[in-house]
Short mmCIF file of C-alpha atoms in Angstrom, two decimals:
data_model
loop_
_atom_site.label_atom_id
_atom_site.label_comp_id
_atom_site.label_asym_id
_atom_site.label_seq_id
_atom_site.Cartn_x
_atom_site.Cartn_y
_atom_site.Cartn_z
CA MET A 734 -38.00 74.33 -60.71
CA LYS A 735 -40.32 77.03 -62.01
CA ARG A 736 -42.92 78.87 -59.96
CA SER A 737 -45.69 77.43 -62.12
CA ASP A 738 -44.55 73.95 -61.16
CA VAL A 739 -44.86 74.79 -57.36
CA VAL A 740 -48.35 75.98 -58.03
CA SER A 741 -49.19 72.95 -60.04
CA THR A 742 -47.86 70.58 -57.34
CA ILE A 743 -49.92 72.22 -54.60
CA LEU A 744 -53.08 72.41 -56.63
CA ALA A 745 -52.65 68.94 -58.21
CA GLU A 746 -55.44 67.33 -56.17
CA ARG A 747 -57.70 70.30 -56.22
CA LYS A 748 -60.75 69.94 -58.40
CA ASN A 749 -61.55 73.63 -58.26
CA LEU A 750 -59.23 75.13 -60.96
CA MET A 751 -61.82 77.69 -61.91
CA PRO A 752 -63.36 80.21 -59.49
CA LYS A 753 -66.07 78.73 -57.26
CA ASN A 754 -67.24 82.11 -55.88
CA ALA A 755 -68.05 85.38 -57.48
CA VAL A 756 -66.02 87.47 -54.99
CA ALA A 757 -63.71 86.86 -52.06
CA LYS A 758 -62.18 89.10 -49.43
CA ALA A 759 -59.31 88.37 -46.92
CA TYR A 760 -57.06 90.25 -44.53
CA ALA A 761 -53.39 89.66 -43.62
CA PRO A 762 -51.31 91.48 -41.12
CA SER A 763 -47.99 93.12 -41.73
CA ASN A 764 -45.08 91.42 -39.95
CA ILE A 765 -41.87 92.80 -38.56
CA ALA A 766 -38.94 90.45 -38.53
CA LEU A 767 -37.05 90.11 -35.23
CA CYS A 768 -34.57 87.85 -36.81
CA LYS A 769 -34.24 89.07 -40.52
CA TYR A 770 -34.71 87.59 -43.92
CA TRP A 771 -31.80 88.86 -45.86
CA GLY A 772 -30.62 87.03 -48.84
CA LYS A 773 -31.94 84.39 -51.31
CA ARG A 774 -30.48 81.07 -52.16
CA GLU A 775 -32.84 80.98 -55.16
CA GLN A 776 -34.30 83.92 -56.96
CA GLU A 777 -37.22 82.29 -58.88
CA LEU A 778 -38.87 80.71 -55.76
CA ASN A 779 -37.91 83.33 -53.28
CA LEU A 780 -36.01 80.64 -51.24
CA PRO A 781 -34.05 82.20 -48.34
CA VAL A 782 -30.40 81.78 -47.24
CA THR A 783 -31.54 81.40 -43.59
CA SER A 784 -34.64 80.87 -41.51
CA SER A 785 -36.23 84.08 -39.94
CA LEU A 786 -38.68 84.95 -37.20
CA SER A 787 -41.21 87.64 -36.98
CA ILE A 788 -44.06 89.33 -35.00
CA SER A 789 -47.23 90.41 -36.84
CA LEU A 790 -48.71 93.79 -36.37
CA GLY A 791 -52.34 93.01 -35.47
CA ASN A 792 -54.76 95.19 -37.25
CA LYS A 793 -51.94 96.91 -39.45
CA GLY A 794 -51.80 95.20 -42.72
CA ALA A 795 -53.72 94.62 -46.00
CA MET A 796 -57.36 93.82 -46.98
CA THR A 797 -57.68 92.25 -50.45
CA GLU A 798 -60.92 91.68 -52.55
CA ILE A 799 -60.83 89.74 -55.62
CA SER A 800 -63.52 88.81 -58.13
CA VAL A 801 -63.53 87.46 -61.62
CA SER A 802 -63.43 90.34 -64.19
CA GLY A 803 -65.99 90.31 -67.03
CA GLY A 804 -63.48 92.31 -69.20
CA PRO A 805 -60.58 91.24 -71.43
CA TYR A 806 -57.92 92.15 -68.92
CA ASP A 807 -57.01 92.41 -65.18
CA VAL A 808 -57.91 95.48 -63.19
CA ALA A 809 -56.22 96.25 -59.89
CA TYR A 810 -56.37 99.05 -57.35
CA LEU A 811 -54.12 99.82 -54.41
CA ASN A 812 -55.65 102.14 -51.97
CA HIS A 813 -58.33 103.06 -54.47
CA GLN A 814 -55.69 104.20 -57.04
CA PRO A 815 -55.21 102.06 -60.37
CA ILE A 816 -52.08 99.98 -60.28
CA ASP A 817 -49.79 100.64 -63.24
CA TRP A 818 -49.12 97.13 -64.75
CA ILE A 819 -45.59 98.46 -65.85
CA SER A 820 -44.57 99.59 -62.47
CA PHE A 821 -42.29 97.38 -60.28
CA PHE A 822 -45.29 96.23 -58.08
CA GLY A 823 -47.58 95.90 -61.03
CA LYS A 824 -45.21 93.54 -62.79
CA ARG A 825 -44.85 91.53 -59.66
CA LEU A 826 -48.57 91.34 -59.18
CA LEU A 827 -49.36 90.36 -62.80
CA ALA A 828 -46.72 87.50 -62.75
CA PHE A 829 -48.39 86.45 -59.64
CA LEU A 830 -51.88 86.35 -61.11
CA ASP A 831 -50.52 84.48 -64.20
CA LEU A 832 -49.66 81.56 -61.96
CA PHE A 833 -53.30 80.85 -61.39
CA ARG A 834 -54.70 81.72 -64.83
CA VAL A 835 -55.96 78.39 -65.84
CA LYS A 836 -57.55 79.91 -69.03
CA ARG A 837 -56.10 82.80 -71.03
CA ASP A 838 -59.50 84.64 -70.85
CA LEU A 839 -59.68 84.42 -67.06
CA HIS A 840 -59.10 87.91 -65.51
CA PHE A 841 -59.51 89.44 -62.24
CA THR A 842 -60.61 92.64 -60.46
CA ILE A 843 -58.51 93.32 -57.40
CA ASN A 844 -58.87 95.87 -54.71
CA ILE A 845 -56.08 96.07 -52.12
CA THR A 846 -56.20 98.47 -49.25
CA THR A 847 -53.55 98.98 -46.61
CA ASN A 848 -53.26 101.04 -43.47
CA ILE A 849 -49.46 101.26 -43.59
CA PRO A 850 -47.09 103.25 -45.85
CA ILE A 851 -46.17 101.62 -49.02
CA GLY A 852 -42.40 100.75 -49.75
CA ALA A 853 -41.21 102.33 -46.58
CA GLY A 854 -39.85 99.13 -44.81
CA LEU A 855 -43.20 98.15 -43.10
CA ALA A 856 -43.77 94.90 -45.15
CA SER A 857 -46.44 96.31 -47.25
CA SER A 858 -45.68 93.77 -50.13
CA ALA A 859 -45.80 90.93 -47.66
CA CYS A 860 -49.24 91.58 -46.23
CA GLY A 861 -50.45 92.51 -49.70
CA PHE A 862 -49.47 89.19 -51.31
CA ALA A 863 -50.54 87.10 -48.15
CA SER A 864 -54.01 88.73 -48.18
CA LEU A 865 -54.22 88.24 -51.95
CA THR A 866 -53.25 84.44 -51.49
CA ARG A 867 -55.90 84.02 -48.81
CA ALA A 868 -58.52 85.77 -50.91
CA MET A 869 -57.68 83.59 -53.94
CA ASP A 870 -58.02 80.45 -51.84
CA LEU A 871 -61.58 81.54 -50.98
CA LEU A 872 -62.36 82.56 -54.48
CA PHE A 873 -61.39 79.24 -55.97
CA GLY A 874 -62.69 77.21 -52.84
CA TRP A 875 -59.38 75.33 -52.69
CA GLU A 876 -59.38 75.05 -48.87
CA LEU A 877 -55.59 74.80 -48.76
CA LYS A 878 -53.55 74.19 -45.56
CA ASP A 879 -51.81 77.17 -44.10
CA GLU A 880 -48.38 75.61 -45.03
CA GLU A 881 -49.36 75.49 -48.67
CA LEU A 882 -50.85 79.06 -48.56
CA SER A 883 -47.50 80.19 -47.07
CA ILE A 884 -45.50 78.57 -50.04
CA LEU A 885 -47.84 80.21 -52.52
CA ALA A 886 -47.73 83.65 -50.84
CA ARG A 887 -43.83 83.31 -50.71
CA LEU A 888 -43.87 83.15 -54.52
CA GLY A 889 -45.19 86.73 -54.59
CA SER A 890 -42.97 88.13 -51.76
CA GLY A 891 -40.65 86.16 -49.46
CA SER A 892 -41.74 87.93 -46.24
CA ALA A 893 -45.38 87.16 -47.27
CA SER A 894 -44.83 83.59 -46.18
CA ARG A 895 -44.88 85.01 -42.54
CA SER A 896 -47.90 87.32 -42.89
CA LEU A 897 -50.68 84.67 -42.80
CA TRP A 898 -50.84 84.51 -38.99
CA HIS A 899 -51.06 86.86 -35.89
CA GLY A 900 -48.27 86.64 -33.19
CA PHE A 901 -44.93 85.05 -33.68
CA VAL A 902 -44.09 83.25 -36.92
CA GLU A 903 -40.97 81.29 -37.99
CA TRP A 904 -40.24 80.99 -41.72
CA HIS A 905 -38.24 77.76 -42.22
CA VAL A 906 -35.39 78.00 -44.56
CA GLY A 907 -35.88 74.47 -46.00
CA ILE A 908 -33.36 72.45 -47.96
CA LYS A 909 -35.26 71.14 -50.93
CA PRO A 910 -34.60 72.66 -54.35
CA ASP A 911 -38.36 73.02 -55.12
CA GLY A 912 -38.90 74.91 -51.86
CA MET A 913 -41.77 72.66 -50.64
CA ASP A 914 -40.18 72.65 -47.16
CA SER A 915 -39.69 76.42 -46.90
CA TYR A 916 -42.81 78.04 -45.31
CA GLY A 917 -44.00 79.99 -42.29
CA GLU A 918 -45.29 78.35 -39.35
CA SER A 919 -47.10 80.06 -36.38
CA ILE A 920 -45.36 79.85 -32.87
CA ALA A 921 -47.95 79.14 -30.21
CA ASP A 922 -46.37 81.18 -27.45
CA GLU A 923 -48.17 84.38 -26.75
CA TRP A 924 -46.77 87.46 -24.90
CA PRO A 925 -49.66 89.76 -24.00
CA GLU A 926 -47.33 92.47 -22.36
CA LEU A 927 -45.16 92.89 -25.51
CA CYS A 928 -45.66 96.01 -27.44
CA ILE A 929 -44.39 97.27 -30.68
CA GLY A 930 -43.98 101.12 -31.44
CA LEU A 931 -44.12 102.22 -35.08
CA LEU A 932 -41.81 105.29 -35.34
CA ILE A 933 -42.58 106.49 -38.86
CA LEU A 934 -39.91 108.93 -39.66
CA ASN A 935 -40.35 109.04 -43.46
CA GLU A 936 -43.32 107.61 -45.46
CA LYS A 937 -41.76 108.18 -48.84
CA GLU A 938 -40.90 105.06 -51.04
CA LYS A 939 -37.34 103.95 -50.34
CA PRO A 940 -34.80 104.77 -53.18
CA VAL A 941 -33.47 101.03 -53.40
CA SER A 942 -36.20 98.25 -53.22
CA SER A 943 -35.70 95.51 -50.66
CA ARG A 944 -35.28 92.98 -53.54
CA ASP A 945 -32.43 94.90 -55.23
CA ALA A 946 -30.77 95.89 -51.90
CA MET A 947 -30.86 92.13 -50.76
CA GLN A 948 -29.21 90.86 -54.03
CA ARG A 949 -26.57 93.62 -54.12
CA THR A 950 -25.74 92.77 -50.51
CA VAL A 951 -25.35 89.05 -51.12
CA THR A 952 -23.14 89.46 -54.23
CA THR A 953 -20.94 92.47 -53.08
CA SER A 954 -20.77 92.67 -49.13
CA PRO A 955 -17.58 91.18 -47.72
CA LEU A 956 -19.47 90.92 -44.38
CA TYR A 957 -22.30 88.68 -45.73
CA SER A 958 -20.44 85.45 -45.24
CA ALA A 959 -20.73 85.96 -41.43
CA TRP A 960 -24.61 86.57 -41.66
CA PRO A 961 -25.90 82.93 -41.84
CA ALA A 962 -24.09 81.97 -38.52
CA LYS A 963 -25.31 85.18 -36.80
CA VAL A 964 -28.97 84.36 -37.85
CA ASN A 965 -28.69 80.82 -36.40
CA ARG A 966 -27.40 82.24 -33.15
CA ASP A 967 -30.13 84.83 -33.01
CA LEU A 968 -32.99 82.58 -33.99
CA SER A 969 -32.07 80.09 -31.11
CA ALA A 970 -31.83 83.13 -28.68
CA LEU A 971 -35.21 84.56 -29.83
CA LYS A 972 -36.97 81.24 -29.40
CA GLN A 973 -35.56 80.82 -25.93
CA ALA A 974 -36.57 84.55 -25.08
CA ILE A 975 -40.03 83.96 -26.32
CA ASN A 976 -40.35 80.64 -24.42
CA LEU A 977 -39.05 82.15 -21.14
CA LYS A 978 -40.51 85.65 -21.59
CA ASP A 979 -37.00 86.97 -21.24
CA PHE A 980 -37.58 90.59 -22.49
CA LEU A 981 -33.88 91.55 -22.26
CA LEU A 982 -32.75 88.65 -24.36
CA LEU A 983 -35.48 89.34 -26.96
CA GLY A 984 -34.83 93.01 -27.20
CA LYS A 985 -31.11 92.90 -27.46
CA THR A 986 -31.10 89.91 -29.95
CA ALA A 987 -33.62 91.62 -32.26
CA GLU A 988 -31.68 95.05 -32.18
CA SER A 989 -28.41 93.32 -32.74
CA ASN A 990 -29.73 91.28 -35.62
CA ALA A 991 -31.12 94.42 -37.38
CA MET A 992 -27.87 96.37 -36.95
CA THR A 993 -25.81 93.53 -38.28
CA MET A 994 -28.14 93.30 -41.38
CA HIS A 995 -27.65 96.99 -42.06
CA ALA A 996 -23.84 96.65 -41.57
CA THR A 997 -23.79 94.19 -44.50
CA MET A 998 -25.71 96.75 -46.53
CA LEU A 999 -23.27 99.54 -45.63
CA SER A 1000 -20.33 97.29 -46.80
CA ALA A 1001 -22.01 96.33 -50.01
CA TRP A 1002 -21.11 98.27 -53.28
CA PRO A 1003 -22.51 100.60 -54.19
CA THR A 1004 -23.20 101.24 -50.54
CA ILE A 1005 -26.92 100.86 -49.47
CA CYS A 1006 -27.81 103.11 -46.62
CA TYR A 1007 -31.45 103.58 -45.37
CA PHE A 1008 -30.57 105.62 -42.35
CA LEU A 1009 -31.86 109.25 -42.29
CA PRO A 1010 -30.65 111.87 -39.82
CA GLU A 1011 -33.87 111.33 -37.94
CA THR A 1012 -33.06 107.58 -37.85
CA ILE A 1013 -29.72 108.06 -36.21
CA THR A 1014 -31.18 110.62 -33.72
CA ALA A 1015 -33.82 108.25 -32.70
CA MET A 1016 -31.32 105.39 -32.24
CA ASN A 1017 -29.07 107.54 -29.98
CA GLN A 1018 -32.16 108.59 -27.96
CA ILE A 1019 -33.14 104.86 -27.31
CA TRP A 1020 -29.63 103.99 -26.33
CA LYS A 1021 -29.50 106.98 -23.99
CA LEU A 1022 -32.87 105.80 -22.39
CA ARG A 1023 -31.54 102.32 -21.87
CA GLN A 1024 -28.50 103.73 -20.15
CA GLU A 1025 -30.92 105.64 -17.90
CA GLY A 1026 -32.91 102.41 -17.15
CA LEU A 1027 -35.80 102.43 -19.46
CA MET A 1028 -35.93 99.09 -21.23
CA VAL A 1029 -36.75 99.85 -24.92
CA PHE A 1030 -35.12 98.35 -27.90
CA PHE A 1031 -35.63 98.80 -31.67
CA THR A 1032 -35.50 96.97 -34.94
CA GLN A 1033 -35.14 98.33 -38.44
CA ASP A 1034 -36.00 96.70 -41.79
CA ALA A 1035 -34.98 97.99 -45.23
CA GLY A 1036 -36.12 101.48 -44.65
CA PRO A 1037 -35.63 104.57 -42.46
CA ASN A 1038 -38.42 103.86 -39.93
CA LEU A 1039 -37.81 102.13 -36.57
CA LYS A 1040 -39.97 99.63 -34.63
CA LEU A 1041 -39.68 100.11 -30.98
CA ILE A 1042 -39.87 97.00 -28.71
CA PHE A 1043 -40.92 97.42 -25.09
CA LEU A 1044 -43.36 96.04 -22.32
CA GLU A 1045 -46.82 97.25 -21.65
CA LYS A 1046 -45.74 98.60 -18.20
CA ASN A 1047 -43.43 101.11 -19.96
CA ILE A 1048 -45.93 102.46 -22.50
CA LEU A 1049 -46.22 105.87 -20.83
CA ASP A 1050 -42.62 106.40 -20.37
CA VAL A 1051 -41.72 105.43 -24.07
CA LYS A 1052 -44.59 107.39 -25.43
CA ALA A 1053 -43.33 110.48 -23.38
CA HIS A 1054 -40.10 110.38 -25.41
CA PHE A 1055 -41.77 109.38 -28.71
CA PRO A 1056 -45.19 111.04 -28.77
CA ASP A 1057 -45.73 110.54 -32.39
CA MET A 1058 -45.20 106.72 -32.11
CA GLU A 1059 -48.07 104.39 -32.84
CA ILE A 1060 -48.31 101.56 -30.37
CA ILE A 1061 -49.30 98.06 -31.47
CA LYS A 1062 -50.23 95.23 -29.01
CA PRO A 1063 -49.72 92.08 -31.16
CA PHE A 1064 -51.48 89.91 -28.69
CA ALA A 1065 -54.59 92.12 -28.12
CA ASP A 1066 -57.88 90.26 -27.74
CA GLY A 1067 -58.88 88.51 -30.98
CA LEU A 1068 -55.44 88.81 -32.40
CA GLY A 1069 -53.00 86.56 -30.64
#
C-alpha cells in the first residue's frame, strides 16, 4: 500500500479537502523512547518491527505555522533559515506535503521552530512532523482523531507517531499491511516525581542518520534477531514500572534497552558507533554514582547525547555531578 492510499483512507469522509483557514499553528513535544523503535517491517509506511514506549519532553519540541502560499511553489523555514528542498530533510518534507496537495497549484508556507538541537538524537524530526500534522489538521479543518493524526505523522517520521501527546506514549506495532493499526496512544498514568535530564555532549548533526543506521542494522547485524524478544520483555517491564511507580525497574529497563540497541549497531557492518569519548565518560560516571547509592539511569538514542532518568528528590545530587544538564519535568503543571 502506498502512503497516498493511507491518506486517502483517513480523509475519505472529510469534506474539507481544501484549506479552511488562512493560517494554522500547532506545537508538539519531542519524545524520548524508553523502549526503542529500531527497525522497520515496511519502509514506505514507516511500519515498525516492534512496539515502543516513550516519555515526552514537555516544552521541548517544535512549533509549526503553516499557511497557503500565494506563490507557485512551497516555502519553508527551519529556525528562521530557508530549508533546502534537495537536502535530506527537505526531500522528506516535500514528499510529506505532496500527500495533501489536492491541487497541483496548492502550495504552502511553513515555519518550523525548535528549541532542541537538530539531528543530534533528540527526536527533532519526530516533533517537527507531529507539529506539522496537527497544524495541517487545523488548516484544513479536518478534526481528525488522535489515532488518525498519529498515523499521518508516522508517514513523515516513525517516531512522530508518539509526539502528539505529553507524558507516556505507546506506539503499537500493528499487524495490518496497510498500517492502520500502527499508531501512538497516550498512557493515562502520570508520574510527577519523574525527571529527565538532557545531557547535551555534542549538538552537531550525526554522521549517520537514524533512518540509514536503522536499515543497516536490520540488514547486517547478527544480533538483531534477538531484538524483538528483548523489546517485548522490556515493554512489559516498563508498563509494570509505570503502573507501580517502580523507579528501579523503569530505570534499569530503559538503560538496558538503549544499550542493547547500540549493541546491534556496533555489530552491524559497517559498524555504527554514536558514542563519543564524552559519552563513555558520562556513562561511567553514572554507573559509579549508582554504585555509591545515587539512583540515576540513562537512555541514549541514535546520537551521542544522554538523557538521564531520576526522581525529583535527587535533583540537587544529580545536578551537582552534571551541572550543564537541563532538567525536564514531563508531568509539570499543564503538561501531564
